[in-house]
Coordinates of C-alpha atoms and ligand atoms in Angstrom, one line a residue:
M29 CA 160.3 55.1 181.3
S30 CA 160.2 54.9 177.7
K31 CA 160.3 58.0 175.6
E32 CA 156.2 57.5 174.7
M33 CA 155.7 57.3 178.2
K34 CA 157.1 60.5 179.0
R35 CA 155.5 62.4 176.4
N36 CA 151.8 61.0 176.9
N37 CA 150.8 63.0 179.9
R38 CA 147.1 63.4 178.6
T39 CA 144.0 62.5 180.6
V40 CA 140.6 60.9 179.1
V41 CA 137.6 60.6 181.1
I42 CA 135.6 57.5 180.0
T43 CA 131.9 57.4 180.9
G44 CA 130.6 53.7 180.8
G45 CA 134.2 52.9 180.9
A46 CA 133.4 49.8 183.2
G47 CA 130.8 48.8 180.2
F48 CA 131.6 46.5 177.0
I49 CA 133.2 49.0 174.6
G50 CA 134.1 51.6 177.4
S51 CA 136.3 49.1 179.2
H52 CA 138.1 48.0 175.7
L53 CA 138.5 51.5 175.3
C54 CA 140.2 52.2 179.1
D55 CA 142.8 49.2 178.2
F56 CA 143.8 50.5 175.2
L57 CA 144.4 53.9 176.0
I58 CA 146.2 52.8 179.0
N59 CA 148.2 50.8 176.8
K60 CA 149.3 54.1 175.2
N61 CA 149.9 55.8 178.2
Y62 CA 147.1 57.6 178.7
K63 CA 145.8 58.5 181.9
V64 CA 142.2 56.9 182.3
I65 CA 139.3 58.2 184.4
C66 CA 136.4 55.9 184.3
L67 CA 133.2 57.0 185.4
D68 CA 130.3 54.0 185.6
N69 CA 127.0 53.5 188.0
L70 CA 127.3 49.8 186.9
I71 CA 123.8 49.5 185.5
T72 CA 124.8 47.6 182.9
G73 CA 129.0 48.0 183.4
N74 CA 130.6 45.3 185.4
R75 CA 133.2 45.7 188.0
K76 CA 134.9 42.4 186.5
N77 CA 135.6 44.2 183.4
I78 CA 138.3 46.8 185.1
A79 CA 139.1 44.5 187.9
H80 CA 142.7 43.7 186.4
L81 CA 143.1 47.9 185.9
L82 CA 142.3 49.1 189.5
N83 CA 146.1 49.0 190.9
N84 CA 147.2 50.5 187.6
P85 CA 148.4 54.3 188.7
L86 CA 147.0 55.4 185.2
F87 CA 143.5 54.2 186.1
E88 CA 141.0 55.8 188.3
F89 CA 137.5 54.4 188.9
K90 CA 134.3 56.5 190.0
N91 CA 131.3 55.0 190.7
I92 CA 128.7 58.0 189.9
D93 CA 125.7 58.6 187.8
V94 CA 126.7 61.1 185.2
S95 CA 123.1 62.1 184.4
K96 CA 123.3 63.6 187.9
K97 CA 126.5 65.5 188.1
I98 CA 130.2 65.0 187.3
E99 CA 133.2 66.6 189.1
I100 CA 136.5 66.2 188.4
K101 CA 139.9 68.2 189.9
V102 CA 142.4 67.7 187.5
K103 CA 142.9 68.6 184.1
V104 CA 141.2 66.8 181.7
D105 CA 142.1 66.4 177.7
F106 CA 139.3 64.4 176.3
V107 CA 135.8 63.3 177.2
L108 CA 134.3 60.0 175.6
H109 CA 130.8 59.7 176.4
F110 CA 130.0 55.9 176.2
A111 CA 127.8 55.5 179.3
S112 CA 124.5 54.2 178.2
P113 CA 122.4 50.7 178.0
A114 CA 122.9 49.5 174.7
S115 CA 120.8 46.3 174.2
P116 CA 117.2 46.3 173.5
V117 CA 116.4 44.2 176.1
I118 CA 118.3 46.0 178.7
Y119 CA 117.5 49.6 177.5
L120 CA 113.6 48.8 177.8
A121 CA 114.1 47.6 181.0
H122 CA 115.6 50.8 181.8
P123 CA 113.7 53.2 179.9
I124 CA 114.3 56.1 182.0
E125 CA 117.8 56.0 182.9
T126 CA 118.7 55.4 179.2
L127 CA 116.9 58.9 178.2
K128 CA 118.6 60.1 181.1
V129 CA 121.9 59.4 180.3
G130 CA 121.6 60.6 176.5
A131 CA 120.2 63.8 177.3
F132 CA 121.4 65.0 181.2
G133 CA 124.7 62.9 180.6
T134 CA 125.4 64.4 177.5
F135 CA 124.7 67.5 178.9
N136 CA 126.8 66.8 182.0
C137 CA 129.7 65.3 179.5
L138 CA 130.0 68.7 177.5
E139 CA 129.9 70.9 180.3
L140 CA 133.2 68.7 181.7
A141 CA 134.4 69.0 178.4
K142 CA 133.5 73.0 178.0
S143 CA 135.3 73.6 181.6
K144 CA 138.1 71.6 181.0
K145 CA 138.7 73.0 177.5
A146 CA 138.9 69.1 176.3
K147 CA 137.8 67.6 173.4
F148 CA 134.6 65.6 173.4
L149 CA 133.5 62.2 171.7
L150 CA 130.0 61.0 171.9
A151 CA 129.0 57.0 171.4
S152 CA 126.2 57.3 169.2
T153 CA 124.6 54.4 167.1
S154 CA 123.5 53.1 163.9
E155 CA 119.8 53.0 165.9
I156 CA 119.7 56.8 164.8
Y157 CA 119.2 55.2 161.4
G158 CA 115.8 53.5 162.9
D159 CA 114.6 51.0 160.6
P160 CA 116.3 52.3 157.3
K161 CA 114.8 53.2 153.9
E162 CA 118.4 53.9 152.7
H163 CA 121.1 50.8 152.4
P164 CA 123.8 51.1 153.3
Q165 CA 123.4 53.7 155.3
K166 CA 125.6 56.4 154.9
E167 CA 125.9 59.4 157.3
S168 CA 124.1 61.6 155.3
Y169 CA 120.9 60.0 155.8
W170 CA 118.5 61.0 158.4
G171 CA 116.6 58.0 159.3
N172 CA 113.5 56.2 160.2
V173 CA 112.8 56.1 163.5
S174 CA 109.5 56.3 165.6
S175 CA 109.6 58.9 168.3
I176 CA 106.8 56.8 170.4
G177 CA 108.0 53.4 169.8
P178 CA 109.6 51.4 172.7
R179 CA 113.0 51.4 170.9
S180 CA 112.7 55.5 171.0
V181 CA 113.7 55.4 174.8
Y182 CA 117.4 54.5 173.1
D183 CA 117.4 56.1 169.3
E184 CA 115.5 59.6 170.5
A185 CA 117.7 60.0 173.4
K186 CA 121.0 59.2 171.0
R187 CA 119.4 61.6 168.5
F188 CA 119.3 64.0 171.1
A189 CA 122.5 63.4 172.2
E190 CA 124.0 64.2 168.7
A191 CA 121.9 67.4 168.7
V192 CA 123.1 68.6 171.8
T193 CA 127.1 67.7 170.8
M194 CA 126.5 69.4 167.6
A195 CA 124.7 72.5 169.3
Y196 CA 128.0 72.9 171.6
H197 CA 130.5 72.4 169.1
R198 CA 128.5 75.3 167.2
R199 CA 128.3 77.6 170.2
Y200 CA 131.1 77.3 172.1
N201 CA 133.3 75.8 169.5
I202 CA 134.2 72.8 171.5
D203 CA 136.1 70.2 169.4
T204 CA 133.5 67.4 169.4
K205 CA 133.2 63.9 167.7
I206 CA 130.3 61.6 166.9
V207 CA 131.1 58.0 166.1
R208 CA 128.0 56.0 165.0
I209 CA 128.6 52.7 166.1
F210 CA 127.2 49.6 164.5
N211 CA 126.4 46.4 165.9
T212 CA 129.4 45.4 167.7
Y213 CA 130.8 41.9 169.7
G214 CA 133.5 40.5 171.5
P215 CA 134.3 39.2 175.0
R216 CA 133.2 41.1 178.0
M217 CA 129.4 41.4 176.4
L218 CA 127.3 40.5 179.3
I219 CA 125.9 36.9 179.5
N220 CA 122.6 38.1 180.0
D221 CA 122.7 41.1 177.5
G222 CA 119.7 39.9 175.6
R223 CA 121.7 40.7 172.3
A224 CA 121.7 38.1 169.2
V225 CA 125.5 37.1 169.5
P226 CA 125.7 36.7 173.5
N227 CA 122.3 35.1 173.3
F228 CA 123.4 32.5 170.6
I229 CA 126.7 32.1 172.1
M230 CA 125.1 31.0 175.6
Q231 CA 122.4 28.9 174.1
A232 CA 124.5 27.1 172.0
L233 CA 127.3 26.8 174.6
K234 CA 124.3 25.3 176.8
N235 CA 122.8 23.0 174.0
K236 CA 119.4 24.9 174.1
P237 CA 117.6 26.2 171.2
L238 CA 118.5 29.3 169.7
T239 CA 116.0 31.6 169.9
I240 CA 115.6 33.8 166.3
Q241 CA 113.2 36.6 166.7
G242 CA 111.0 36.5 163.4
D243 CA 112.0 34.7 160.4
G244 CA 116.0 35.1 160.8
M245 CA 116.2 36.8 157.3
Q246 CA 116.5 40.4 159.0
T247 CA 120.5 41.8 158.3
R248 CA 122.8 43.2 160.7
S249 CA 126.9 43.8 160.1
F250 CA 128.7 42.7 163.2
C251 CA 132.2 44.5 164.0
F252 CA 134.8 42.9 166.2
I253 CA 135.5 44.8 169.1
S254 CA 139.3 45.3 168.6
D255 CA 138.6 46.8 165.2
L256 CA 136.1 49.2 166.7
V257 CA 138.1 50.4 169.5
E258 CA 141.1 51.1 166.7
G259 CA 138.3 53.2 164.9
I260 CA 137.5 55.4 167.9
F261 CA 141.1 56.3 168.4
Q262 CA 141.5 57.5 165.1
L263 CA 138.8 59.4 165.2
M264 CA 139.3 60.9 168.8
N265 CA 142.4 62.0 167.4
S266 CA 141.4 63.3 163.8
S267 CA 140.0 66.7 162.9
A268 CA 136.1 65.3 162.3
N269 CA 133.3 67.1 163.8
D270 CA 130.6 65.6 161.6
P271 CA 129.7 62.0 162.7
V272 CA 131.4 58.9 161.4
N273 CA 130.2 55.4 161.3
L274 CA 131.9 52.7 162.4
G275 CA 131.4 49.2 161.9
N276 CA 131.8 46.3 160.0
P277 CA 130.3 46.2 156.6
T278 CA 129.7 42.4 155.9
E279 CA 126.3 41.9 156.1
V280 CA 124.8 38.8 157.3
T281 CA 121.3 37.2 158.0
I282 CA 120.7 36.4 161.8
R283 CA 119.7 32.9 160.8
K284 CA 123.1 32.7 159.3
I285 CA 125.1 34.1 162.5
A286 CA 122.8 31.8 164.5
K287 CA 123.8 28.6 162.2
L288 CA 127.5 29.7 162.3
I289 CA 127.4 30.0 166.3
I290 CA 126.1 26.7 166.3
E291 CA 128.9 25.5 164.2
L292 CA 131.5 27.1 165.9
T293 CA 130.4 25.8 169.6
H294 CA 129.9 22.3 168.2
S295 CA 126.6 22.5 169.6
K296 CA 123.3 20.3 169.2
S297 CA 121.1 23.2 169.7
K298 CA 118.2 23.6 167.2
I299 CA 116.7 26.9 166.1
K300 CA 113.6 28.3 167.7
Y301 CA 111.6 30.8 166.1
L302 CA 109.6 33.8 168.1
A303 CA 107.7 36.7 167.2
L304 CA 109.8 39.8 166.2
P305 CA 109.8 42.5 168.4
Q306 CA 108.1 45.8 167.4
D307 CA 110.2 48.0 165.2
D308 CA 113.1 45.6 164.7
P309 CA 115.2 47.0 161.9
K310 CA 114.8 44.9 158.8
R311 CA 118.2 45.5 157.3
R312 CA 121.7 47.3 158.6
K313 CA 124.8 47.8 157.2
P314 CA 127.3 50.7 157.5
D315 CA 128.8 52.8 154.5
I316 CA 132.3 53.2 155.7
A317 CA 133.5 55.1 153.1
K318 CA 133.9 58.1 155.3
A319 CA 135.7 56.4 158.1
K320 CA 138.3 54.8 155.1
R321 CA 138.6 58.3 153.9
L322 CA 139.3 60.5 157.2
L323 CA 141.0 58.1 159.4
N324 CA 142.3 55.1 156.9
W325 CA 140.2 52.9 159.2
E326 CA 138.8 49.6 158.2
P327 CA 137.9 46.4 160.3
K328 CA 140.4 43.6 159.9
V329 CA 138.9 40.7 161.9
G330 CA 136.7 38.8 160.0
L331 CA 133.2 37.3 161.2
K332 CA 134.5 33.6 162.0
E333 CA 137.6 34.8 163.7
G334 CA 136.1 37.4 166.0
L335 CA 133.5 34.6 167.0
V336 CA 136.1 32.1 167.8
S337 CA 137.5 34.5 170.2
T338 CA 134.2 35.8 171.5
I339 CA 133.4 32.0 172.3
F340 CA 136.5 31.3 173.7
W341 CA 135.6 34.2 176.2
F342 CA 132.0 32.9 176.8
E343 CA 133.0 29.3 177.5
T344 CA 135.3 30.5 180.7
A345 CA 133.2 33.6 181.8
K346 CA 130.1 31.3 182.0
Ligands
LIG409 N1 117.5 39.0 168.0 C1 117.2 37.1 167.7 N2 117.0 36.5 168.6 C2 117.6 37.0 169.9 C3 118.2 38.3 169.8 C4 118.1 39.1 169.1 O1 116.5 36.9 166.7 O2 118.0 36.2 170.9 C5 117.5 39.0 166.6 C6 116.5 40.6 166.6 O3 115.5 40.7 166.8 C7 117.3 41.7 165.7 C8 119.0 41.4 165.4 O4 118.9 39.7 166.3 O5 116.8 41.1 164.2 C9 119.8 42.0 166.0 O6 119.0 42.5 167.5 P1 120.7 43.0 168.6 O7 119.6 42.9 169.8 O8 121.8 42.1 168.9 O9 120.7 44.0 168.2 P2 119.9 45.6 167.5 O10 120.8 45.7 166.2 O11 118.7 44.9 167.3 O12 120.0 46.5 168.5

C-alpha cells in the first residue's frame, strides 16, 4: 500500500453518484483513495456508470431516494449533493421529483453533514441565472428567472437549494460550498438525455436530422467532464463558502455545435429546425475569474477534443 493510500482515510457521500457527473466524481475520488458512498435512486442515474466500481472495497452503493431519508452509520468527511435530473426534457418529465430533491434532498444532505461534522458541497447550476441579462455571468449576478415557467421546477429548486445551503452555513457554521455548473458533456450522458450534445451525437451517428430548436443562434459554453470534475475537487478542498462558477468560457452557437458534430462524425445528417422551448436562455457563458483566482483552475480540454472522445463513447454505447 502506498503512503498516499495509508494517509487518506476520508469518506465522501455522493448523492446522484450513479449519474453522469456523480459517477465521474466517484471514479476521480476513488483514484485518490477516498472511500465513496454512492446514493442514487436511479431515476436518471444508471447502474452501468458504476458497474466497474461495485467490487471495489473503497466503493459502496445504496439505492435510496435522498429526498426521503438518509441514514449512514459510518463517519463521513464530505457530503456532495449531486442528485437531481438536469436535462430540461427529463426534469420536465419529473417536475415533482426535481423540486423535492432540490428542497428535501438538500435539507437531508445538510442534516447529514451537520450530524457528521462533515463538509458539504452543493451541485448548483448556471440555470440559477435564468435567461441572463448580464453577460458573461459572474457569481454576483442575481439572475433572471421565472418562478412559474416550465423550467422553474429545476431553476427554483436549485435557487432554493443554494438558499438552504447558505442558511446552514450561517446558522450552524457548516463548511459549505456551492458549485454553479455550466453546460457539461462527456461519456456517460444518457443516450436519451435530451440535451443538445447527446441528442446531436445520436442523431448524427444514425444519419438522422439534427433537431435545432429555434434558429440555433442561441449560445452555450460546453465544458468537458474531466475539467469539471477536477474543478469540483479543487473547490471541495478549498476554503470558499460563496458560490463558484465552473464551466468552459468558450461560447458557441447551437448551430455551430450541430455542424461540428456532423463534421466529426462524418455524418450525412441534415439540420431540422424546431420551435424554441419556452424560457430557453438566449446566451450563456461563465465568468470563471473567481475559479481561476481561488482554485487556480481553468478548463484544459478543447471542444473538438472533448467531442471526439464523447462521440467515441456514444458509438460504443448506442
Ligand atoms: N437544443 C436543441 N436541440 C436539441 C436539444 C437542445 O437545439 O435537440 C437547444 C436548446 O433549445 C438550448 C440549447 O440547445 O437552446 C442547450 O440545450 P440543453 O438541453 O443541452 O441544455 P440547457 O443549456 O438548455 O439546459
